[in-house]
Coordinates of C-alpha atoms in Angstrom, one line a residue:
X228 CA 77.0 105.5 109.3
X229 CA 80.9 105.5 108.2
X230 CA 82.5 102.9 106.2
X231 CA 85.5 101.0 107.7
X232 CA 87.8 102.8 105.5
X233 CA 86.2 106.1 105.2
X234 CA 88.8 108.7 104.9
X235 CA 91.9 106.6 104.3
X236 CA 93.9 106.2 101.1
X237 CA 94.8 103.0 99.5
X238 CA 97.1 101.7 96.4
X239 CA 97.0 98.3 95.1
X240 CA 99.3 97.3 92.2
X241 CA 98.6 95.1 89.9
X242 CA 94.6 96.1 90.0
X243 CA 94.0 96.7 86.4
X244 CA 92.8 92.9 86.5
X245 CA 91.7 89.6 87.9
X246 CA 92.5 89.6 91.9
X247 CA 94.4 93.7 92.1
X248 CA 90.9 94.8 90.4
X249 CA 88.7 92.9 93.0
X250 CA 90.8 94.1 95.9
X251 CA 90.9 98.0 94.6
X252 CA 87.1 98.4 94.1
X253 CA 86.3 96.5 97.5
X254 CA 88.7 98.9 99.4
X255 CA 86.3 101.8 97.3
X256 CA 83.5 100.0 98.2
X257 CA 84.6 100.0 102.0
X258 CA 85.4 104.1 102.1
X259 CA 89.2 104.4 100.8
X260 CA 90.5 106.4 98.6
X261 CA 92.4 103.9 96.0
X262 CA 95.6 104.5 94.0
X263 CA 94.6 101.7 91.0
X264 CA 98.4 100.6 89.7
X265 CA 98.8 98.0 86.8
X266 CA 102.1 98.4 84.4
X267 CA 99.4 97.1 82.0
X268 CA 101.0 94.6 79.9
X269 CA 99.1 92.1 78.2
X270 CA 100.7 88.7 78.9
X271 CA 101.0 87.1 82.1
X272 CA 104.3 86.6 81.0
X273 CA 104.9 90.4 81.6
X274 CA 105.4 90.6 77.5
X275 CA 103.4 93.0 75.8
X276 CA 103.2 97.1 75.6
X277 CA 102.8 98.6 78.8
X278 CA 99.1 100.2 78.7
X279 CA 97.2 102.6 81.1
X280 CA 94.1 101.1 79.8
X281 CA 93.4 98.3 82.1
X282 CA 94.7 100.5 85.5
X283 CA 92.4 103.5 84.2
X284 CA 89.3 101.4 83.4
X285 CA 89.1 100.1 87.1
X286 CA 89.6 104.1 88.3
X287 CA 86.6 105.3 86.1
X288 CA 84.8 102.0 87.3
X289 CA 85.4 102.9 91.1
X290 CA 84.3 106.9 90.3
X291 CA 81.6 105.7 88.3
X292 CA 80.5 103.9 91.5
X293 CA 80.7 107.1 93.5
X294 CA 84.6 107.2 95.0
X295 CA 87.8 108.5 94.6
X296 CA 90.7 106.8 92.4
X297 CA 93.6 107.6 90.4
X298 CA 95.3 105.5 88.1
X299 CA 99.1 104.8 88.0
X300 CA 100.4 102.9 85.2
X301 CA 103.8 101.9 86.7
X302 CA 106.7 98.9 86.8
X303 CA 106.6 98.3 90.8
X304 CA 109.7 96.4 90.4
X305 CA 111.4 99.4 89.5
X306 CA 113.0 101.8 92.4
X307 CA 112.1 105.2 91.0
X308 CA 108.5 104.0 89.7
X309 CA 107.6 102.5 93.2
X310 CA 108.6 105.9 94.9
X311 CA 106.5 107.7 92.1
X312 CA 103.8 105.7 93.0
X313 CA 103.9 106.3 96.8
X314 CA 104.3 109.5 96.4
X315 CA 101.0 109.9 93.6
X316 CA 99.0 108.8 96.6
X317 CA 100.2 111.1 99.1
X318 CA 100.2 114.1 96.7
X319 CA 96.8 113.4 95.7
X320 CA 95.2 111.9 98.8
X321 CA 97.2 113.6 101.8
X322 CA 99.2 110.5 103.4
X323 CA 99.0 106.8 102.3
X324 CA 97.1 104.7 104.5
X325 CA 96.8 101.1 103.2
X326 CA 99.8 99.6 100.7
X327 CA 98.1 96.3 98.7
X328 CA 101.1 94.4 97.0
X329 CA 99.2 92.3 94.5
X330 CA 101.6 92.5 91.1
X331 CA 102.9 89.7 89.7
X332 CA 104.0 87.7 86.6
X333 CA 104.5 83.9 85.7
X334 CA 107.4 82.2 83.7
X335 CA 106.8 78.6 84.4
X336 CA 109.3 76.2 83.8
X337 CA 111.3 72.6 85.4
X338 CA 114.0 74.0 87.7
X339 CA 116.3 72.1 85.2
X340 CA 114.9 74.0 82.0
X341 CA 114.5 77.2 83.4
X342 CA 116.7 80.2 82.0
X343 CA 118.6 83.1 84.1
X344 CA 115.9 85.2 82.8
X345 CA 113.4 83.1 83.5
X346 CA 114.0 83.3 87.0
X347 CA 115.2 86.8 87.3
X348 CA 112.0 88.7 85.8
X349 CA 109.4 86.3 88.2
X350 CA 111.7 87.2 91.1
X351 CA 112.1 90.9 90.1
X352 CA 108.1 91.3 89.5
X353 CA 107.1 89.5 93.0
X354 CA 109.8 89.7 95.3
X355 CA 111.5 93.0 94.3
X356 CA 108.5 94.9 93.7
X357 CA 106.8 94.2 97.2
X358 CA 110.3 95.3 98.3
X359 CA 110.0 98.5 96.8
X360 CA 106.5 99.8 97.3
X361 CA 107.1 98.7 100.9
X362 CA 110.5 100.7 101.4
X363 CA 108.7 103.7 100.1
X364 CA 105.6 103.1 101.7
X365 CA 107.3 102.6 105.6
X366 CA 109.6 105.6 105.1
X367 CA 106.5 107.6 104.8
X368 CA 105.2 106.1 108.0
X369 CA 108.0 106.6 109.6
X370 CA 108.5 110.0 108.9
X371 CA 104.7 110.9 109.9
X372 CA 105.5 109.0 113.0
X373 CA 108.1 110.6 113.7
X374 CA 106.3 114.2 113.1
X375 CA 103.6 113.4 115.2
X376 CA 105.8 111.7 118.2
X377 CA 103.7 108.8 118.0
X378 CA 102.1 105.4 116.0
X379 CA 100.1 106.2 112.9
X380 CA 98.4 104.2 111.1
X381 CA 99.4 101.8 108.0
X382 CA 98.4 98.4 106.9
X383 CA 100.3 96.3 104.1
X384 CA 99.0 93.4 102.5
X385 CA 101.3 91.0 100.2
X386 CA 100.2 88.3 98.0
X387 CA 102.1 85.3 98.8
X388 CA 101.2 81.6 97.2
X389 CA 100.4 78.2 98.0
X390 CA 103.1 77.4 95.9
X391 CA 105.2 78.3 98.1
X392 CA 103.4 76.4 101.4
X393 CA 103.1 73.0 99.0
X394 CA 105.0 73.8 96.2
X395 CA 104.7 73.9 92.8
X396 CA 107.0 71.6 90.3
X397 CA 107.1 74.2 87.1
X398 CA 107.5 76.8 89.5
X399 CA 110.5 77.5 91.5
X400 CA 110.7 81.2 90.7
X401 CA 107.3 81.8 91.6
X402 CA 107.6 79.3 94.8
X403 CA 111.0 81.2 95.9
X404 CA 109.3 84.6 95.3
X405 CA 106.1 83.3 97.2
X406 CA 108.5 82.3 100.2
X407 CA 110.6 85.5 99.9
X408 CA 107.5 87.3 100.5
X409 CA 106.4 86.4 103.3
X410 CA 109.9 86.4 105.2
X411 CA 109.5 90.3 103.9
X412 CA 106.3 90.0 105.6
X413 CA 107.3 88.9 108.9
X414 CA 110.3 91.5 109.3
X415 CA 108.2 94.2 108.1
X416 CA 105.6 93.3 110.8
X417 CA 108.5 93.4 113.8
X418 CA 109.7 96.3 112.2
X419 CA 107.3 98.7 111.8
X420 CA 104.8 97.8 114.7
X421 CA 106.1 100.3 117.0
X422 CA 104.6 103.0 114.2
X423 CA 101.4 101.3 114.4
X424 CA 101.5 99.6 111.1
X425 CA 100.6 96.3 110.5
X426 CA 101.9 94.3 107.9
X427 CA 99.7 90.8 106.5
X428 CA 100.3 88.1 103.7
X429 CA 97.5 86.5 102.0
X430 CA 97.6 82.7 99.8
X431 CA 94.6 83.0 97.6
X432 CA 93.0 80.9 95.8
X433 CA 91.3 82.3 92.8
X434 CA 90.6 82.5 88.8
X435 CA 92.5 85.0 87.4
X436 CA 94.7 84.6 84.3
X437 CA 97.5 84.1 86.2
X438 CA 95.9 80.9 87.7
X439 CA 94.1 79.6 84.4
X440 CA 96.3 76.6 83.8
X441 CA 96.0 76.1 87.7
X442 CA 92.3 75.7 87.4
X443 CA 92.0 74.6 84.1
X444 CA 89.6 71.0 85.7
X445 CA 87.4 73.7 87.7
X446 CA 84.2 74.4 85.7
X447 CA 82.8 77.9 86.4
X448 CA 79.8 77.2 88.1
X449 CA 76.3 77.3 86.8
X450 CA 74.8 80.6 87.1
X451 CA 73.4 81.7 89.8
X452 CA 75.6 78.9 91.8
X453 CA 78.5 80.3 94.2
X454 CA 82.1 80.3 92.3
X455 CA 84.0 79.7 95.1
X456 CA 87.6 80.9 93.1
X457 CA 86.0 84.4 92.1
X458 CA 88.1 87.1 92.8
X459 CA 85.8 88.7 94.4
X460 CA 85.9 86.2 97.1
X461 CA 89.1 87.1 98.3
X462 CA 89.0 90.8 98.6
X463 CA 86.6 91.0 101.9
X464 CA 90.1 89.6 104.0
X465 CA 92.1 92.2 102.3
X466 CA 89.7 94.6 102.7
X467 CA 89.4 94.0 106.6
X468 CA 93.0 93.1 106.7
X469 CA 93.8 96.9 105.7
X470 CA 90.9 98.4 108.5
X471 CA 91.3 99.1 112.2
X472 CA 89.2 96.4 113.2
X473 CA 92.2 94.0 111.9
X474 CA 94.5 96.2 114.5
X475 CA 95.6 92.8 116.3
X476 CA 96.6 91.1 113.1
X477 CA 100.3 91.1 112.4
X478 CA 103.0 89.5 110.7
X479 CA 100.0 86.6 109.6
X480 CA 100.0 84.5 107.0
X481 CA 96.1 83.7 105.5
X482 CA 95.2 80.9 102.8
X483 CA 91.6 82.5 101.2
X484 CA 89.2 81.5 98.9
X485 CA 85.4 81.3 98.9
X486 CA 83.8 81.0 102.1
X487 CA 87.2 79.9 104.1
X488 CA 89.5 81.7 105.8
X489 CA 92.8 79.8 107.4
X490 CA 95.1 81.3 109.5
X491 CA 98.2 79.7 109.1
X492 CA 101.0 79.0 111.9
X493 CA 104.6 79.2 111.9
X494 CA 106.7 75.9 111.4
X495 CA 106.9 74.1 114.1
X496 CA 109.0 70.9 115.7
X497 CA 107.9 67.6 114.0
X498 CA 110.6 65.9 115.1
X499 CA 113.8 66.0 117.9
X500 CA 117.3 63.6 117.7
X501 CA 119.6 64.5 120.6
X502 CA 122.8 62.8 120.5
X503 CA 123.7 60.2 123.0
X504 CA 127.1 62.2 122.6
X505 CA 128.6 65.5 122.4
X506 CA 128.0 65.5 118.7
X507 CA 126.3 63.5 116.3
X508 CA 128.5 61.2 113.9
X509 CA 127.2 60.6 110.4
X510 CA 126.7 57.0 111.8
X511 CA 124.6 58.0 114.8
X512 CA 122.5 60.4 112.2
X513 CA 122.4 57.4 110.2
X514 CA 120.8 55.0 112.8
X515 CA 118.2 57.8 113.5
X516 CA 116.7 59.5 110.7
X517 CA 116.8 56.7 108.2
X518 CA 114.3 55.1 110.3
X519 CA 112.5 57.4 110.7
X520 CA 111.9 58.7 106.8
X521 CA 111.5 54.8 106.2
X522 CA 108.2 55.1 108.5
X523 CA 106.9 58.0 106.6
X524 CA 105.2 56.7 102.8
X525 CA 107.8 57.3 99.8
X526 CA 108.5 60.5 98.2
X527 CA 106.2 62.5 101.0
X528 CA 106.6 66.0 101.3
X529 CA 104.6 69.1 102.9
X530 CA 101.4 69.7 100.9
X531 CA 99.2 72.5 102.3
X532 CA 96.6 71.9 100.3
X533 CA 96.2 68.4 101.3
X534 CA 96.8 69.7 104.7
X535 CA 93.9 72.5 104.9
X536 CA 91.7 70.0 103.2
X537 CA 91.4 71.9 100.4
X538 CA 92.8 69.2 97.6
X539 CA 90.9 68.8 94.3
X540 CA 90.3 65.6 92.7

């Protein structure tokens, strides 16, 4: 019996730990082929050495297992390292297949205390570098689509955040990255359908070091008990999202964690004011939507997590 991804070839970056590492040796696990990135640094910060260590442990992990990997230590965020890395898998692999966009670094701070830098280098990680991989990645595509006079296949899955569907007070780089991602999503889905490619985001929810402050009043279950913010929780969605059953999925957003699945919809209407003239006057707007913010409790804004039901105490 084949596995789902038998025969296809995969990269995820940021896989030399936490969430990237669950999703790499799932995709293994399910058939592919697995390009294992990870720039290898040791803070979350993105401070530290770069290291191959951490991107070539999860490779020998994955052979050890009985697959195929390579690792890449690489900056995604950078142009020329992204098309090094697209091109590693289709050099060693034949064609890419399946592009998981999982790297990622935090620089909390207040919107008021936070440095140029601060918000440049979380924006340049996230945003920038799923930009990258994915202009690399769908020029490939294209050109094999092209070749063959026809659609071919290629799945992307980004990492976006709940921080960007609730938000997140000490995080506006990471919530604006968040959001930027999945407007990359959404294009990329219109634009490369007609190549067959599909293009996904995910919001999970899990215990990585990225998330340790996050998740700091979750206890890590007894063992034996579930540990419904494991990793390895989330990578079963990627892992479908990137195989041709998942052919009808495109330009979604998912919130994940253990044992729930959410498929989230697009904003819609919550409220209409038509003016009673050709235009509104600040004193027409006035008599409107200060009532109507006056009705809703003080200081209310979106939550998702309250939303889904999925709030901690």
């Amino acid at each position: 019996m084949s596995l789902p991804l038998e025969g296809l070839s995969a990269i995820v970056t940021g896989a030399g730990r936490g969430l990237g590492r669950a999703e790499a040796v799932e995709l293994a696990r399910l058939g592919a082929s697995v390009v294992v990135n990870d720039f290898g640094q040791s803070g979350r910060d993105g401070s530290g050495e770069a290291s191959a260590a951490p991107a070539e442990e999860v490779a020998e992990e994955i052979r050890a297992a009985g697959g195929q990997a390579v690792a890449h230590l690489g900056d995604v965020a950078d142009f020329e390292q992204a098309r090094e890395l697209v091109a590693l898998a289709v050099s060693r692999f034949g064609k890419l297949d399946v592009l998981v966009n999982n790297a990622g670094i935090l620089r909390d701070r207040m919107v008021f205390s936070m440095s140029e830098e601060e918000w440049d280098s979380v924006i340049r990680v996230h945003l920038k570098g799923h930009f990258n991989t994915t202009h690399f990645a769908s020029a490939h595509w294209r050109e094999r689509s092209k070749a063959a006079g026809g659609p071919v296949y290629g799945r992307i899955v980004n990492t976006s955040s709940e921080a960007f569907l609730g938000g997140s007070a000490g995080q506006p780089n990471y919530a604006a990255a968040k959001g930027g991602i999945v407007g990359l999503t959404t294009s990329t889905a219109l634009a490369l359908a007609k190549y067959g490619v599909t293009a996904n985001a995910i919001c999970p929810r899990a215990r990585t070091r990225m998330t340790e402050d996050v998740f700091a009043g979750f206890q890590v279950p007894e063992e034996g008990k579930l540990d419904a913010l494991a990793p390895e929780h989330v990578a079963p969605l990627v892992g479908y999202l990137a195989s041709p059953a998942a052919a009808g999925a495109n330009g979604q957003l998912f919130v994940v964690h253990g044992g729930i699945v959410v498929v989230m919809e697009r904003p819609r209407v919550a409220a209409k004011f038509d003016t009673a003239k050709e235009a509104f006057s600040y004193e027409e707007l006035d008599g409107l939507l200060t009532p109507h913010y006056a009705s809703r409790p003080a200081g209310e804004t979106f939550a998702a997590a309250e939303v889904l039901g999925l709030k901690h105490d």
